Short mmCIF file of C-alpha atoms in Angstrom, two decimals:
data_model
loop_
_atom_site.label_atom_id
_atom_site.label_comp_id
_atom_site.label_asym_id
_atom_site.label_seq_id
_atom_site.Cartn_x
_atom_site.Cartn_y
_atom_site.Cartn_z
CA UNK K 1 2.57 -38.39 13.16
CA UNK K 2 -0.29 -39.03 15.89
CA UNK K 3 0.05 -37.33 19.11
CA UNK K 4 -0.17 -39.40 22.06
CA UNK K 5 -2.83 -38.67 25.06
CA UNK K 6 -0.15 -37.12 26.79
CA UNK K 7 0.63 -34.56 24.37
CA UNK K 8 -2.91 -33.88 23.98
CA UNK K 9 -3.23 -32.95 27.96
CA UNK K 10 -0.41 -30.57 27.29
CA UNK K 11 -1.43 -26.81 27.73
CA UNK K 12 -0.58 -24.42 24.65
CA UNK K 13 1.48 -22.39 26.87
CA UNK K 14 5.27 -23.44 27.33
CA UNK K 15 5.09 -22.17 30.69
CA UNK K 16 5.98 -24.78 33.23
CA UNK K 17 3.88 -24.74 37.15
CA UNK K 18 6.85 -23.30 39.14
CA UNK K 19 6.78 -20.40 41.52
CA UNK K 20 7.53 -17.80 39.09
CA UNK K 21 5.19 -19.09 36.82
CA UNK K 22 2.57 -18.35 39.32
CA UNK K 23 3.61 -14.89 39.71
CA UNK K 24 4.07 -14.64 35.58
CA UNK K 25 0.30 -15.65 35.64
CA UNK K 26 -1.27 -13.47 38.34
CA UNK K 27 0.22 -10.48 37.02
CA UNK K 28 -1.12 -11.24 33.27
CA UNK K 29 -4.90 -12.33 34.39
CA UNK K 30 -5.75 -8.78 35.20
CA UNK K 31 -4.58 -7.56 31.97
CA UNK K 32 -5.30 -10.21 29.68
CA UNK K 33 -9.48 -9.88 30.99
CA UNK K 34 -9.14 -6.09 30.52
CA UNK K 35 -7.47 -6.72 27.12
CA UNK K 36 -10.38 -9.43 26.27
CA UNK K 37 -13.42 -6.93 27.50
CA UNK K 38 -12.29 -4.13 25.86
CA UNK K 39 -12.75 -5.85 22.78
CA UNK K 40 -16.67 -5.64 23.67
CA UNK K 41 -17.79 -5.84 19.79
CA UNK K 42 -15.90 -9.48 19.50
CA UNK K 43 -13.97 -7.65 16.64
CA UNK K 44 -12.24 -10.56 14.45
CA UNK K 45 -8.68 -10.31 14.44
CA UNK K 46 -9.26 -9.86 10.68
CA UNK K 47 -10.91 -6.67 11.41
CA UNK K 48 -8.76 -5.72 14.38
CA UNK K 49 -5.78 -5.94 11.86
CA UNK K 50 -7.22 -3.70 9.27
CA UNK K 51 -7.91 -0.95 12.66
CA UNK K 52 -4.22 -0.83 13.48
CA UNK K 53 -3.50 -0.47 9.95
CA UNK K 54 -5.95 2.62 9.57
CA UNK K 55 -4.55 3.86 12.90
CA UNK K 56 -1.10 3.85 11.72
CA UNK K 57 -0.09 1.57 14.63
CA UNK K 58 2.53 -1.40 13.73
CA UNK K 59 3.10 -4.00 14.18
CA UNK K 60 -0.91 -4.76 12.86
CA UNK K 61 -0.97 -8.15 11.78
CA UNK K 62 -3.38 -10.48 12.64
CA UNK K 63 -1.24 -13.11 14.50
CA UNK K 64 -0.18 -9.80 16.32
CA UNK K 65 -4.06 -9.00 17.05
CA UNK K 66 -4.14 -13.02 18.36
CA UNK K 67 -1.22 -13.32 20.53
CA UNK K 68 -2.43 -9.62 22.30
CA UNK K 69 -5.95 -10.93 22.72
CA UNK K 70 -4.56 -14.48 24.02
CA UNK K 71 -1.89 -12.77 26.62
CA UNK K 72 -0.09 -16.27 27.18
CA UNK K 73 2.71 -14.28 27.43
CA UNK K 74 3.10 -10.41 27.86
CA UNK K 75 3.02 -8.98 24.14
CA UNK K 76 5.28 -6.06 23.47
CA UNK K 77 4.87 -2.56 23.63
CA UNK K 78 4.07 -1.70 20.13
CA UNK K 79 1.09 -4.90 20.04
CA UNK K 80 -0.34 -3.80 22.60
CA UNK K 81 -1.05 -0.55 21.83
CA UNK K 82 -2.13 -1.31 17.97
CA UNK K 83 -4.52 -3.54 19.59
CA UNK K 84 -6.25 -1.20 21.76
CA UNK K 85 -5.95 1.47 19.27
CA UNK K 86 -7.98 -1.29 16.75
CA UNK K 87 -10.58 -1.48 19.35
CA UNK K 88 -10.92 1.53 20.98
CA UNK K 89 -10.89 3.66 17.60
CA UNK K 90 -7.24 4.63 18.15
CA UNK K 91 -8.49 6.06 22.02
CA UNK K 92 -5.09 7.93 22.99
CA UNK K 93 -5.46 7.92 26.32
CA UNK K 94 -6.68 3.83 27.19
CA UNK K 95 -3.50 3.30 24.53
CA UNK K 96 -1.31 5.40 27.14
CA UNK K 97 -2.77 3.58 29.81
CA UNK K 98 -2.41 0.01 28.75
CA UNK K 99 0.93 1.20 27.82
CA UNK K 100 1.77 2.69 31.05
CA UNK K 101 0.05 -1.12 32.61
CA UNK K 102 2.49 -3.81 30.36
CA UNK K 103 5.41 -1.75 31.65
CA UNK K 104 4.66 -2.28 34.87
CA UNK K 105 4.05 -5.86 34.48
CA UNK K 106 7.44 -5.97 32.36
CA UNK K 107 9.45 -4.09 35.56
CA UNK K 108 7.94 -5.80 37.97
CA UNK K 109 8.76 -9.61 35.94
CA UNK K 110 12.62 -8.10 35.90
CA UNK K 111 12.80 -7.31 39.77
CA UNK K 112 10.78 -10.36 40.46
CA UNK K 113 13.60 -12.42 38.43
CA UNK K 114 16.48 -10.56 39.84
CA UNK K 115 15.25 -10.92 43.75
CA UNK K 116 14.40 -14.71 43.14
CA UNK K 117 17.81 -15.86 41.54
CA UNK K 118 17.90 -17.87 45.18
CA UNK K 119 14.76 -18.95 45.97
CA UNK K 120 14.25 -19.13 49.63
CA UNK K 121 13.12 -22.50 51.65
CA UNK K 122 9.65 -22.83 51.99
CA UNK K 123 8.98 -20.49 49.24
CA UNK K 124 6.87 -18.24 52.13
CA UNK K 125 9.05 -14.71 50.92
CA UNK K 126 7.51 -15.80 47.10
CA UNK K 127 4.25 -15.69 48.42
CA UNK K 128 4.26 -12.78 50.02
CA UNK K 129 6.37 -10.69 47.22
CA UNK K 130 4.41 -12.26 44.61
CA UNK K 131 1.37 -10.72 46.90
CA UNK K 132 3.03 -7.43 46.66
CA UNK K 133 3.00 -7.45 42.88
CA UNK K 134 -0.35 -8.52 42.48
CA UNK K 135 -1.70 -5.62 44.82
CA UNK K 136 0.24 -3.47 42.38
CA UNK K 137 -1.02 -4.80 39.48
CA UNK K 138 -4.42 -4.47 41.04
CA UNK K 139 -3.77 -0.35 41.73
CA UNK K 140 -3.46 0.35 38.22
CA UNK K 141 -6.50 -2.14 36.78
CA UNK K 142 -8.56 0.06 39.37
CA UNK K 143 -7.46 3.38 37.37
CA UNK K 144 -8.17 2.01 34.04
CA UNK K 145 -11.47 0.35 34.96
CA UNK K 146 -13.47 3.23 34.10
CA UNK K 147 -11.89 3.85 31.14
CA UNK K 148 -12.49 0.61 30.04
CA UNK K 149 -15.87 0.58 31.09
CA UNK K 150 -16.48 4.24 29.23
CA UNK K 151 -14.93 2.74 26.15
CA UNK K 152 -17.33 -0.40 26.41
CA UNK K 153 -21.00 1.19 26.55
CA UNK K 154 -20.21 4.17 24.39
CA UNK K 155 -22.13 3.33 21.30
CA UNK K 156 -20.45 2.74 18.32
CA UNK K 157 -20.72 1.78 15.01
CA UNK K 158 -20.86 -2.13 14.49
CA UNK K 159 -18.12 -3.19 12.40
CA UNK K 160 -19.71 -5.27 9.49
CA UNK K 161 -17.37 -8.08 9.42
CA UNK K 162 -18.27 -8.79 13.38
CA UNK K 163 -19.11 -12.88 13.85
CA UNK K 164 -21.86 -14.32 15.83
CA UNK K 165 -21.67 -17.74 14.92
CA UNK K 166 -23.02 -19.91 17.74
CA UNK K 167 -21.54 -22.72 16.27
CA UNK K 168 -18.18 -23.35 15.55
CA UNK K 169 -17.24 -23.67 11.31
CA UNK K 170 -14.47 -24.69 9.57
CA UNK K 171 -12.50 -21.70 8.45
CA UNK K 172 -13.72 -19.93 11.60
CA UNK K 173 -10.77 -17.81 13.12
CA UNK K 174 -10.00 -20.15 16.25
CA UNK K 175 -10.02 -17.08 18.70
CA UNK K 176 -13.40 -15.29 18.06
CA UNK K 177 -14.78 -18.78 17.89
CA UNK K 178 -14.16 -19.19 21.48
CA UNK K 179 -12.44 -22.55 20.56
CA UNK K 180 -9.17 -20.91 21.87
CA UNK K 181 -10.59 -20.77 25.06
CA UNK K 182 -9.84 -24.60 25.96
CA UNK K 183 -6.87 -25.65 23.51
CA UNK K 184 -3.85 -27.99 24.10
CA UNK K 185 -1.04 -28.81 21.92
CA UNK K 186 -1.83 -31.96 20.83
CA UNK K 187 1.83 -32.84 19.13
CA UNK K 188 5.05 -32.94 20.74
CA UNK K 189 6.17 -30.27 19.03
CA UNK K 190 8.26 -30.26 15.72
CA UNK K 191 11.21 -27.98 15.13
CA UNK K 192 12.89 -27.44 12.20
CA UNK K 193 15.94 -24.95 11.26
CA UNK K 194 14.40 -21.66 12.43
CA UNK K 195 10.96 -22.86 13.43
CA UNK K 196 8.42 -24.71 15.56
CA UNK K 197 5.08 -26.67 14.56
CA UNK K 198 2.10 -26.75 16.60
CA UNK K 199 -0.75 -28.77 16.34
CA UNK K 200 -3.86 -27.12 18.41
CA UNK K 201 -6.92 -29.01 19.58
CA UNK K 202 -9.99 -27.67 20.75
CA UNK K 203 -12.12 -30.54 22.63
CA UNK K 204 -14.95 -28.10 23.16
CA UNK K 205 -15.27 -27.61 19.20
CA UNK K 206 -13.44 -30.69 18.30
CA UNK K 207 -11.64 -28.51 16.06
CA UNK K 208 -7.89 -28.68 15.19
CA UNK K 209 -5.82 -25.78 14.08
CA UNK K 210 -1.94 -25.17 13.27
CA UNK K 211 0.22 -22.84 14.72
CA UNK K 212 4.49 -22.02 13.51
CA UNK K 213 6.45 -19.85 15.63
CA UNK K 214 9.88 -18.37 14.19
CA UNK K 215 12.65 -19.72 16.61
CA UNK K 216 15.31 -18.22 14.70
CA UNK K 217 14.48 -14.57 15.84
CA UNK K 218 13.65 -13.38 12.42
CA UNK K 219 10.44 -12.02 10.99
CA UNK K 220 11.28 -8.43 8.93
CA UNK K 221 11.14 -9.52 4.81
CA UNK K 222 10.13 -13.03 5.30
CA UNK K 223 7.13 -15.06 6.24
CA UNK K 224 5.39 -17.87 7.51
CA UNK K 225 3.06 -20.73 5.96
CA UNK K 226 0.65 -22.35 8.04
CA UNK K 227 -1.78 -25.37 6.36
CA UNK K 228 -4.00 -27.40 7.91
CA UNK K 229 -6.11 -30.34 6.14
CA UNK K 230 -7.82 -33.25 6.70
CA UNK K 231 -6.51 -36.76 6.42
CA UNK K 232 -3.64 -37.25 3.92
CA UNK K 233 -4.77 -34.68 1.19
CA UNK K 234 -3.61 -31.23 1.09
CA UNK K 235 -5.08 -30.24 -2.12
CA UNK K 236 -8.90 -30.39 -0.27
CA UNK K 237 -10.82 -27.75 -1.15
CA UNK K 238 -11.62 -27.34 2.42
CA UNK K 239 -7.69 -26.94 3.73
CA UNK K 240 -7.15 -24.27 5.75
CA UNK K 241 -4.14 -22.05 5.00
CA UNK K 242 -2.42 -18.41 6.39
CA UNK K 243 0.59 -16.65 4.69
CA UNK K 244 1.67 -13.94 7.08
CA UNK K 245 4.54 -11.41 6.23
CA UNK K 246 6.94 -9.98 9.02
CA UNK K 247 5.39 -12.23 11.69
CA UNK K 248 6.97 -14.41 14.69
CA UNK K 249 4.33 -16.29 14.78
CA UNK K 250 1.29 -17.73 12.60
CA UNK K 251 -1.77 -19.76 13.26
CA UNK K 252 -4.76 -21.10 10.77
CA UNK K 253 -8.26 -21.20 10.41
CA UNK K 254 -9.47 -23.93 12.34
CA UNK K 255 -10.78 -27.57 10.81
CA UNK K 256 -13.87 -28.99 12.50
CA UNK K 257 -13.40 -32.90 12.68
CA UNK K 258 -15.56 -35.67 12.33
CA UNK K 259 -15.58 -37.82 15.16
CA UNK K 260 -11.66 -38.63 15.15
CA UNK K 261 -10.57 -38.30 11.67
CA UNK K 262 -7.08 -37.33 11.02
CA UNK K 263 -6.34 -33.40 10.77
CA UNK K 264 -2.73 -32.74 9.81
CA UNK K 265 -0.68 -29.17 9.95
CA UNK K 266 2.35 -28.40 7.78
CA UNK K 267 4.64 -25.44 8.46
CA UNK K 268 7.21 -23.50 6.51
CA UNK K 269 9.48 -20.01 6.77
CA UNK K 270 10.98 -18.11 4.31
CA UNK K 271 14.57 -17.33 5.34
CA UNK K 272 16.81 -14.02 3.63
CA UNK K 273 13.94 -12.05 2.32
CA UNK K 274 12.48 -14.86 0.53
CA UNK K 275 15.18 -16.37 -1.05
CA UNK K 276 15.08 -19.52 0.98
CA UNK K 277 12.06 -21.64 2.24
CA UNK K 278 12.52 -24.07 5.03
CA UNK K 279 9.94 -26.57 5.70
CA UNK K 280 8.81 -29.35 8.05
CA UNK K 281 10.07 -32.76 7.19
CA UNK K 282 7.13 -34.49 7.94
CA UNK K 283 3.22 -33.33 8.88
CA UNK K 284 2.03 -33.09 12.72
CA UNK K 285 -1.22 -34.83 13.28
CA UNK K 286 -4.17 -35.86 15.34
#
């Protein structure tokens, strides 16, 4: 079905503009930059992935290596160290660090949420406790700065499968694109038993990718089908498509349109270790 302009204007992150979202957002900004420029080689997630793996970090997929790098909402422990590890060449000590830095943001989110239960008139005791956090926050990105900058200008070797495209391709990863950068959900989204369907636009790249995130809390022994196509015809040669095992989430290479053609995402999960596959009843398009 064809999103409406509304949908379209719709962020990709479910994250409504209240108070705490504010404070949510200040706290991540700081870590989601350090998180991005530590990544100085624009390693694909592809090859960020296969780092974790050879550093023995889990989980290592690459929707893991995405939703780290995007930060929309504070990854978990284990990501976020497989991530650094896959750029840093497993660097113990900026993996303690960034550690050490999501559980602060993770504390200070809980007391945040259990001092705000009432929120005050005027909202002027937010402000200034969300100030508080931030100057925390800001404490321990000045401690890890130099590490980060260290790990930045210390020459290493260039990963072969690094991109430099200038231009964005179909079948380009949507995140080292850059096309990420501006993206809104351009569906209302579709949920099915145990899942979600995203359609993703790009106006920058005019480039349209699809996105399924488990809602049914599983992951371990199953997977997740993402395809995105042009027009009516899945069978294209040029349809993008991503299988990934023990995953919450999944996105696909991205489809650059032609003017305003039709670009269409289907989503499915396997359910009880494979023995069940639960798909969307209709496509999302755009």
């Amino acid at each position: 079905m064809a999103a409406d302009k509304q949908a379209r204007t719709e962020p990709v992150s479910d994250t409504t503009h209240t108070e705490e979202a504010v404070s949510l957002e200040q706290l991540l900004c700081p870590f989601r930059r350090a998180l991005q420029d530590l990544n100085a080689e624009n390693k694909t997630v592809e090859a960020l992935s296969r780092a974790a793996k050879k550093a023995g970090r889990t989980p290592n997929s690459k929707s893991t290596m995405h939703t780290v790098q995007q930060c929309v909402r504070l990854p978990a422990s284990g990501a976020v160290a497989a991530y650094v590890a896959a750029v840093t060449d497993n660097d113990a000590a900026l993996v303690e660090k960034f550690i050490e830095w999501r559980t602060s943001i993770a504390t200070k989110l809980r007391r945040e949420s259990a001092h705000e239960a009432e929120p005050p008139q005027g909202g002027h005791w937010t402000r200034r406790r969300l100030g508080a956090l931030v100057m925390g926050t800001a404490l321990i990105t000045a401690v890890i700065t130099a590490l980060i900058t260290s790990a930045v200008v210390t020459p290493r070797t260039v990963d072969p499968s690094v991109e430099h495209e200038a231009i964005p391709q179909t079948g380009e990863d949507p995140l080292t694109s850059g096309c990420s950068m501006d993206a809104v959900r351009a569906n209302a989204p579709e949920t099915a038993e145990g899942m979600t369907v995203f359609v993703i636009y790009s106006p920058a790249c005019n480039a349209v990718w699809g996105k399924v995130e488990r809602t049914d809390g599983s992951g371990a022994g199953d997977s997740i089908t993402v395809v995105t196509y042009r027009g009516n015809d899945p069978t294209r040669s040029d349809t993008q498509r991503a299988v990934e095992p023990g995953v919450g989430n999944a996105y696909s290479p991205m489809i650059v349109r032609s003017g305003t053609e039709l670009i269409c995402v289907l989503g499915s999960v396997t359910v009880d270790n494979g023995a069940r596959v639960i798909e969307v009843a209709e496509p999302q398009c755009t």
